[in-house]
Amino acid sequence: MGVAGEKFQLGTVGALSLSVVSSVSIVICNKALMSALGFIFATTLTSWHLLVTFCSLHVALCLKFFEHKPFDARTVMGFGVLNGISIGLLNLSLGFNSVGFYQMTKLAIIPCTVILETLFFRKKFSRYIQLSLSVLLFGVGVATVTDLQLNAMGSVLSLLAIITTCIAQIMTNTIQKKFKVSSTQLLYQSCPYQALTLFVVGPFLDGFLTNQNVFAFDYTPQVLFFIVLSCLISVSVNFSTFLVIGKTSPVTYQVLGHLKTCLVLAFGYVLLHDPFSWRNILGILIAVIGMGLYSYFCTRETQQKPTEASPQVTQVKEGESDPLISDSLSTAENGTAAAADEPLKVPMWSSKYARA
């Protein structure tokens, strides 16, 4: 496993790095587009992102950078539409709630994901992992949550956004393993459904939230430049999202997301001179400690797995090949080393997509 394990670790580090760099870049680009230039149509912009991502992947497919691997059409369609709905609900949640409550909604995604994976996948998260996640969430909460204004409609939308986002991210990991497709193959097939969902809903949703018409906006050359730049960066963002979730786990992806939040706050202060307080600094430091603990415990538990599984390895027949390398961080969270030929447990909520 030595060489293969090192290659996997390098691939995981590369995916995490690509996700951080691309996500921070697109946030800065979109902030300039929305704050400075007044283009505030987030859902419609996201649909353009997905459309450009699909076109880029189609060109890559024609150049044979990856192979097209069709699988269950209902699974792809349901997954793509669900992703589009979750994005729309998150935008609605931001529109109906205060910024502080919206940040709480994003923080709730990690514990919700842990609960769903525990209930439906029977994953076991050690107390050390739970402790590190608690420290991380507390730190991000201190850094980002300010006011908490509650209202009934906003609370319902936030709850729906949390549930759909968790399910969509768990399905991203599940589908890649169940159908043995790569992140690129899954993204290529699901992108059209995500883009279509948001392309239809986006203008109405943005009009409802902003009282402006996206088609009546004054598209100056500067606005068009930043829209094109945002769409190009989004190709890397969308690809790295599927790559990270496929190589690690939904929980790890959310931890990475909070790291990106801290980086965006720091870059905003350094580059854009955004207001910054000691509370922001303290929260970021606590969050970084939580991320460090999470990474340390995941690595430590991963290193314990080969030792625990070594008696089972001796029983493998000489003619059998080594199993595909499972993702190290996801295994660390699972708590038990699964057999190589064990079928993937599909949760109840995705049972209708189980037929290939």
CSV table of C-alpha atoms in Angstrom, one decimal:
chain,number,residue,atom,x,y,z
A,1,MET,CA,0.0,0.0,0.0
A,2,GLY,CA,3.1,2.3,0.4
A,3,VAL,CA,3.3,3.8,-3.1
A,4,ALA,CA,-0.4,3.7,-3.7
A,5,GLY,CA,-1.1,5.3,-0.3
A,6,GLU,CA,1.3,8.1,-1.0
A,7,LYS,CA,-0.3,8.7,-4.4
A,8,PHE,CA,-3.7,8.9,-2.8
A,9,GLN,CA,-2.5,11.3,-0.1
A,10,LEU,CA,-0.9,13.5,-2.7
A,11,GLY,CA,-4.2,13.4,-4.7
A,12,THR,CA,-6.2,14.3,-1.6
A,13,VAL,CA,-3.9,17.2,-0.7
A,14,GLY,CA,-4.1,18.5,-4.3
A,15,ALA,CA,-7.9,18.3,-4.3
A,16,LEU,CA,-8.1,20.2,-0.9
A,17,SER,CA,-5.6,22.8,-2.1
A,18,LEU,CA,-7.5,23.3,-5.4
A,19,SER,CA,-10.8,23.7,-3.6
A,20,VAL,CA,-9.4,26.3,-1.1
A,21,VAL,CA,-7.6,28.4,-3.8
A,22,SER,CA,-10.5,28.3,-6.3
A,23,SER,CA,-13.2,29.0,-3.7
A,24,VAL,CA,-11.4,31.9,-2.1
A,25,SER,CA,-10.7,33.3,-5.6
A,26,ILE,CA,-14.3,33.1,-6.7
A,27,VAL,CA,-15.6,34.7,-3.4
A,28,ILE,CA,-13.3,37.7,-4.0
A,29,CYS,CA,-14.3,37.9,-7.6
A,30,ASN,CA,-18.0,37.7,-6.8
A,31,LYS,CA,-17.6,40.2,-4.0
A,32,ALA,CA,-16.2,42.7,-6.5
A,33,LEU,CA,-19.0,41.9,-8.9
A,34,MET,CA,-21.8,42.2,-6.4
A,35,SER,CA,-20.6,44.8,-4.0
A,36,ALA,CA,-18.7,47.1,-6.3
A,37,LEU,CA,-20.6,46.7,-9.6
A,38,GLY,CA,-24.1,46.0,-8.2
A,39,PHE,CA,-24.7,42.6,-9.9
A,40,ILE,CA,-26.6,40.9,-7.1
A,41,PHE,CA,-28.3,38.1,-9.0
A,42,ALA,CA,-26.6,35.2,-7.2
A,43,THR,CA,-28.8,32.3,-8.3
A,44,THR,CA,-28.8,33.2,-12.0
A,45,LEU,CA,-25.0,33.7,-11.8
A,46,THR,CA,-24.7,30.2,-10.3
A,47,SER,CA,-26.7,28.7,-13.3
A,48,TRP,CA,-24.2,30.4,-15.6
A,49,HIS,CA,-21.4,28.9,-13.6
A,50,LEU,CA,-22.8,25.4,-14.1
A,51,LEU,CA,-23.5,25.9,-17.8
A,52,VAL,CA,-19.9,27.0,-18.4
A,53,THR,CA,-18.6,24.0,-16.3
A,54,PHE,CA,-20.6,21.6,-18.4
A,55,CYS,CA,-19.3,23.2,-21.7
A,56,SER,CA,-15.7,23.0,-20.3
A,57,LEU,CA,-16.2,19.3,-19.4
A,58,HIS,CA,-17.7,18.6,-22.8
A,59,VAL,CA,-14.6,20.0,-24.5
A,60,ALA,CA,-12.4,17.9,-22.2
A,61,LEU,CA,-14.5,14.9,-23.1
A,62,CYS,CA,-14.0,15.5,-26.8
A,63,LEU,CA,-10.3,15.9,-26.2
A,64,LYS,CA,-10.4,12.5,-24.4
A,65,PHE,CA,-9.2,13.8,-21.0
A,66,PHE,CA,-11.8,11.5,-19.4
A,67,GLU,CA,-14.2,8.8,-20.4
A,68,HIS,CA,-18.0,9.2,-20.4
A,69,LYS,CA,-19.5,6.5,-18.2
A,70,PRO,CA,-23.3,6.6,-18.3
A,71,PHE,CA,-25.2,5.1,-15.4
A,72,ASP,CA,-28.7,5.2,-13.9
A,73,ALA,CA,-30.4,8.2,-15.5
A,74,ARG,CA,-32.9,8.6,-12.6
A,75,THR,CA,-30.1,8.8,-10.1
A,76,VAL,CA,-28.3,11.5,-12.1
A,77,MET,CA,-31.5,13.5,-12.7
A,78,GLY,CA,-32.6,13.4,-9.1
A,79,PHE,CA,-29.1,14.2,-7.8
A,80,GLY,CA,-28.7,17.2,-10.2
A,81,VAL,CA,-32.2,18.6,-9.4
A,82,LEU,CA,-31.6,18.2,-5.7
A,83,ASN,CA,-28.3,20.1,-5.9
A,84,GLY,CA,-30.0,22.9,-7.8
A,85,ILE,CA,-32.8,23.0,-5.2
A,86,SER,CA,-30.3,23.1,-2.3
A,87,ILE,CA,-28.5,26.1,-3.8
A,88,GLY,CA,-31.8,27.9,-4.3
A,89,LEU,CA,-32.9,27.2,-0.8
A,90,LEU,CA,-29.6,28.5,0.6
A,91,ASN,CA,-30.1,31.8,-1.3
A,92,LEU,CA,-33.7,32.0,-0.1
A,93,SER,CA,-32.5,31.4,3.5
A,94,LEU,CA,-30.1,34.3,3.1
A,95,GLY,CA,-32.8,36.5,1.7
A,96,PHE,CA,-35.3,35.8,4.5
A,97,ASN,CA,-32.9,35.7,7.4
A,98,SER,CA,-30.3,38.0,9.0
A,99,VAL,CA,-26.6,37.3,8.0
A,100,GLY,CA,-26.0,35.9,11.5
A,101,PHE,CA,-28.8,33.4,11.2
A,102,TYR,CA,-27.6,32.4,7.7
A,103,GLN,CA,-24.2,31.7,9.2
A,104,MET,CA,-25.8,29.6,11.8
A,105,THR,CA,-27.5,27.7,9.0
A,106,LYS,CA,-24.2,26.9,7.4
A,107,LEU,CA,-22.7,25.9,10.7
A,108,ALA,CA,-25.6,23.4,11.3
A,109,ILE,CA,-24.7,21.5,8.1
A,110,ILE,CA,-21.9,19.6,9.8
A,111,PRO,CA,-23.8,18.2,12.8
A,112,CYS,CA,-26.7,17.4,10.5
A,113,THR,CA,-24.4,15.5,8.2
A,114,VAL,CA,-23.0,13.6,11.1
A,115,ILE,CA,-26.5,12.7,12.3
A,116,LEU,CA,-27.6,11.5,8.8
A,117,GLU,CA,-24.5,9.4,8.3
A,118,THR,CA,-24.8,7.9,11.7
A,119,LEU,CA,-28.5,7.0,11.3
A,120,PHE,CA,-28.4,5.8,7.7
A,121,PHE,CA,-24.8,4.6,7.1
A,122,ARG,CA,-24.1,3.6,10.7
A,123,LYS,CA,-20.9,5.6,10.7
A,124,LYS,CA,-19.1,6.0,14.0
A,125,PHE,CA,-17.5,9.3,14.8
A,126,SER,CA,-15.0,9.1,17.7
A,127,ARG,CA,-15.2,11.4,20.6
A,128,TYR,CA,-12.0,13.1,19.5
A,129,ILE,CA,-13.5,13.8,16.1
A,130,GLN,CA,-16.7,15.1,17.7
A,131,LEU,CA,-14.6,17.3,20.0
A,132,SER,CA,-12.5,18.8,17.2
A,133,LEU,CA,-15.7,19.5,15.2
A,134,SER,CA,-17.2,21.3,18.2
A,135,VAL,CA,-14.1,23.5,18.6
A,136,LEU,CA,-14.2,24.3,14.9
A,137,LEU,CA,-17.9,25.2,14.9
A,138,PHE,CA,-17.6,27.3,18.0
A,139,GLY,CA,-14.7,29.2,16.5
A,140,VAL,CA,-16.4,29.9,13.2
A,141,GLY,CA,-19.5,30.9,15.1
A,142,VAL,CA,-17.6,33.4,17.2
A,143,ALA,CA,-15.9,34.8,14.0
A,144,THR,CA,-19.0,35.1,11.8
A,145,VAL,CA,-22.3,35.1,13.8
A,146,THR,CA,-23.4,38.5,14.9
A,147,ASP,CA,-27.1,39.1,15.1
A,148,LEU,CA,-29.7,36.3,15.3
A,149,GLN,CA,-33.1,37.5,14.1
A,150,LEU,CA,-35.6,34.7,13.9
A,151,ASN,CA,-38.7,34.5,11.8
A,152,ALA,CA,-41.0,31.5,10.9
A,153,MET,CA,-40.5,31.5,7.1
A,154,GLY,CA,-36.7,32.0,7.4
A,155,SER,CA,-36.4,29.2,9.9
A,156,VAL,CA,-38.4,26.8,7.6
A,157,LEU,CA,-36.3,27.7,4.6
A,158,SER,CA,-33.1,27.3,6.6
A,159,LEU,CA,-34.1,23.8,7.8
A,160,LEU,CA,-35.0,22.8,4.2
A,161,ALA,CA,-31.7,24.2,3.0
A,162,ILE,CA,-29.7,22.3,5.6
A,163,ILE,CA,-31.4,19.0,4.9
A,164,THR,CA,-31.2,19.2,1.1
A,165,THR,CA,-27.5,20.3,1.2
A,166,CYS,CA,-26.6,17.5,3.6
A,167,ILE,CA,-28.3,14.9,1.4
A,168,ALA,CA,-26.8,16.2,-1.8
A,169,GLN,CA,-23.3,16.1,-0.4
A,170,ILE,CA,-23.7,12.7,1.0
A,171,MET,CA,-25.1,11.5,-2.3
A,172,THR,CA,-22.1,13.0,-4.1
A,173,ASN,CA,-19.9,10.6,-2.1
A,174,THR,CA,-22.3,7.7,-2.2
A,175,ILE,CA,-22.9,7.8,-6.0
A,176,GLN,CA,-19.2,7.9,-6.8
A,177,LYS,CA,-18.5,4.8,-4.8
A,178,LYS,CA,-21.7,2.9,-5.7
A,179,PHE,CA,-21.5,3.3,-9.4
A,180,LYS,CA,-17.6,3.6,-9.5
A,181,VAL,CA,-17.6,6.9,-11.4
A,182,SER,CA,-15.0,9.6,-11.0
A,183,SER,CA,-15.8,13.1,-9.8
A,184,THR,CA,-15.4,14.4,-13.3
A,185,GLN,CA,-17.9,11.8,-14.8
A,186,LEU,CA,-20.5,12.6,-12.1
A,187,LEU,CA,-20.1,16.3,-12.5
A,188,TYR,CA,-20.4,16.1,-16.3
A,189,GLN,CA,-23.6,14.1,-16.2
A,190,SER,CA,-25.3,16.0,-13.3
A,191,CYS,CA,-24.3,19.6,-14.4
A,192,PRO,CA,-27.1,20.0,-17.1
A,193,TYR,CA,-29.8,19.2,-14.6
A,194,GLN,CA,-28.4,21.5,-12.0
A,195,ALA,CA,-27.9,24.3,-14.5
A,196,LEU,CA,-31.4,23.8,-16.0
A,197,THR,CA,-33.0,23.9,-12.5
A,198,LEU,CA,-31.3,27.1,-11.6
A,199,PHE,CA,-31.6,28.6,-15.1
A,200,VAL,CA,-35.4,28.3,-14.9
A,201,VAL,CA,-35.8,29.3,-11.2
A,202,GLY,CA,-32.9,31.8,-11.0
A,203,PRO,CA,-34.4,34.9,-12.6
A,204,PHE,CA,-37.7,34.6,-10.7
A,205,LEU,CA,-35.9,33.9,-7.4
A,206,ASP,CA,-33.4,36.8,-7.9
A,207,GLY,CA,-36.3,39.1,-8.9
A,208,PHE,CA,-38.2,38.1,-5.8
A,209,LEU,CA,-35.2,38.7,-3.5
A,210,THR,CA,-33.8,41.9,-5.1
A,211,ASN,CA,-36.9,43.5,-6.8
A,212,GLN,CA,-34.7,43.8,-9.9
A,213,ASN,CA,-34.8,42.2,-13.3
A,214,VAL,CA,-31.6,40.4,-14.2
A,215,PHE,CA,-32.3,40.8,-18.0
A,216,ALA,CA,-32.7,44.6,-17.5
A,217,PHE,CA,-29.4,45.1,-15.8
A,218,ASP,CA,-26.8,47.4,-17.4
A,219,TYR,CA,-24.1,44.9,-18.6
A,220,THR,CA,-21.0,47.2,-18.9
A,221,PRO,CA,-17.7,45.8,-20.2
A,222,GLN,CA,-16.4,45.7,-16.6
A,223,VAL,CA,-19.4,43.7,-15.4
A,224,LEU,CA,-19.1,41.3,-18.3
A,225,PHE,CA,-15.4,40.8,-17.6
A,226,PHE,CA,-16.1,39.9,-13.9
A,227,ILE,CA,-19.0,37.6,-14.9
A,228,VAL,CA,-16.7,35.7,-17.4
A,229,LEU,CA,-13.9,35.5,-14.8
A,230,SER,CA,-16.3,34.2,-12.2
A,231,CYS,CA,-17.7,31.6,-14.6
A,232,LEU,CA,-14.1,30.4,-15.5
A,233,ILE,CA,-13.1,30.1,-11.8
A,234,SER,CA,-16.3,28.2,-11.1
A,235,VAL,CA,-15.2,25.4,-13.3
A,236,SER,CA,-12.4,24.7,-10.8
A,237,VAL,CA,-14.7,25.3,-7.9
A,238,ASN,CA,-17.3,22.8,-9.1
A,239,PHE,CA,-14.7,20.2,-10.1
A,240,SER,CA,-12.8,20.4,-6.8
A,241,THR,CA,-16.0,20.2,-4.8
A,242,PHE,CA,-16.9,16.8,-6.3
A,243,LEU,CA,-13.3,15.7,-6.1
A,244,VAL,CA,-12.9,16.6,-2.4
A,245,ILE,CA,-16.2,14.9,-1.4
A,246,GLY,CA,-15.3,11.8,-3.5
A,247,LYS,CA,-11.8,11.5,-2.0
A,248,THR,CA,-12.7,12.3,1.6
A,249,SER,CA,-16.2,12.8,3.0
A,250,PRO,CA,-19.1,15.3,3.2
A,251,VAL,CA,-18.0,16.2,6.8
A,252,THR,CA,-14.4,16.9,5.7
A,253,TYR,CA,-15.7,19.0,2.8
A,254,GLN,CA,-17.7,21.1,5.3
A,255,VAL,CA,-14.6,21.5,7.5
A,256,LEU,CA,-12.7,22.7,4.5
A,257,GLY,CA,-15.6,25.1,3.8
A,258,HIS,CA,-15.2,26.8,7.2
A,259,LEU,CA,-11.4,27.1,6.6
A,260,LYS,CA,-12.3,28.9,3.4
A,261,THR,CA,-14.6,31.2,5.4
A,262,CYS,CA,-11.8,32.1,7.7
A,263,LEU,CA,-9.5,32.7,4.8
A,264,VAL,CA,-12.1,34.9,3.1
A,265,LEU,CA,-12.4,37.0,6.3
A,266,ALA,CA,-8.6,37.4,6.5
A,267,PHE,CA,-8.3,38.3,2.8
A,268,GLY,CA,-11.1,40.7,3.1
A,269,TYR,CA,-9.4,42.5,5.9
A,270,VAL,CA,-5.9,42.5,4.2
A,271,LEU,CA,-6.9,43.2,0.6
A,272,LEU,CA,-10.3,45.0,0.8
A,273,HIS,CA,-9.9,46.6,4.2
A,274,ASP,CA,-13.1,45.1,5.5
A,275,PRO,CA,-14.0,45.9,9.2
A,276,PHE,CA,-12.2,43.4,11.5
A,277,SER,CA,-12.5,43.0,15.3
A,278,TRP,CA,-10.7,41.1,18.0
A,279,ARG,CA,-13.8,38.8,18.0
A,280,ASN,CA,-13.1,37.9,14.4
A,281,ILE,CA,-9.4,37.2,15.2
A,282,LEU,CA,-10.3,35.1,18.2
A,283,GLY,CA,-12.9,33.1,16.3
A,284,ILE,CA,-10.5,32.4,13.4
A,285,LEU,CA,-7.8,31.2,15.8
A,286,ILE,CA,-10.2,28.9,17.6
A,287,ALA,CA,-11.5,27.6,14.3
A,288,VAL,CA,-7.9,26.9,13.1
A,289,ILE,CA,-7.2,25.0,16.3
A,290,GLY,CA,-10.4,22.9,15.6
A,291,MET,CA,-9.3,22.2,12.1
A,292,GLY,CA,-5.8,21.2,13.3
A,293,LEU,CA,-7.3,18.8,15.8
A,294,TYR,CA,-9.7,17.4,13.2
A,295,SER,CA,-6.8,16.7,10.8
A,296,TYR,CA,-4.6,15.3,13.5
A,297,PHE,CA,-7.3,12.9,14.8
A,298,CYS,CA,-8.3,11.8,11.3
A,299,THR,CA,-4.7,11.1,10.4
A,300,ARG,CA,-4.0,9.2,13.7
A,301,GLU,CA,-7.2,7.1,13.3
A,302,THR,CA,-6.3,6.4,9.7
A,303,GLN,CA,-2.8,5.2,10.6
A,304,GLN,CA,-4.4,2.8,13.2
A,305,LYS,CA,-6.5,1.1,10.5
A,306,PRO,CA,-3.7,-0.9,8.8
A,307,THR,CA,-2.6,-2.3,12.1
A,308,GLU,CA,-6.1,-3.3,13.1
A,309,ALA,CA,-6.8,-4.8,9.7
A,310,SER,CA,-3.5,-6.7,9.3
A,311,PRO,CA,-4.8,-10.1,10.7
A,312,GLN,CA,-7.5,-10.0,7.9
A,313,VAL,CA,-5.0,-9.3,5.2
A,314,THR,CA,-3.2,-12.6,5.8
A,315,GLN,CA,-6.4,-14.4,5.0
A,316,VAL,CA,-6.6,-12.9,1.4
A,317,LYS,CA,-5.9,-15.4,-1.3
A,318,GLU,CA,-2.7,-14.9,-3.3
A,319,GLY,CA,-4.6,-14.6,-6.6
A,320,GLU,CA,-6.7,-11.7,-5.4
A,321,SER,CA,-5.8,-8.2,-6.2
A,322,ASP,CA,-5.6,-5.4,-3.6
A,323,PRO,CA,-8.9,-3.5,-3.2
A,324,LEU,CA,-9.3,0.0,-4.4
A,325,ILE,CA,-7.9,2.5,-2.0
A,326,SER,CA,-10.7,3.9,0.1
A,327,ASP,CA,-10.7,7.5,1.2
A,328,SER,CA,-8.6,7.8,4.3
A,329,LEU,CA,-10.5,10.6,6.0
A,330,SER,CA,-13.9,9.0,5.4
A,331,THR,CA,-12.5,5.7,6.8
A,332,ALA,CA,-11.3,7.5,9.9
A,333,GLU,CA,-14.7,8.9,10.5
A,334,ASN,CA,-16.4,5.5,9.9
A,335,GLY,CA,-14.7,3.9,12.9
A,336,THR,CA,-14.7,0.4,11.4
A,337,ALA,CA,-12.7,-1.0,8.6
A,338,ALA,CA,-15.1,-2.3,6.0
A,339,ALA,CA,-14.3,-5.4,3.9
A,340,ALA,CA,-13.1,-4.7,0.4
A,341,ASP,CA,-16.1,-6.5,-1.2
A,342,GLU,CA,-18.7,-5.2,1.2
A,343,PRO,CA,-21.6,-3.6,-0.8
A,344,LEU,CA,-22.2,0.0,-0.2
A,345,LYS,CA,-25.0,0.7,2.3
A,346,VAL,CA,-27.5,3.0,0.6
A,347,PRO,CA,-29.6,5.1,2.9
A,348,MET,CA,-33.4,4.9,2.9
A,349,TRP,CA,-33.8,8.3,1.3
A,350,SER,CA,-31.8,7.3,-1.8
A,351,SER,CA,-33.3,3.8,-2.1
A,352,LYS,CA,-35.4,4.9,-5.1
A,353,TYR,CA,-32.1,5.5,-6.9
A,354,ALA,CA,-30.6,2.2,-6.0
A,355,ARG,CA,-31.5,0.4,-9.2
A,356,ALA,CA,-28.8,0.7,-11.8
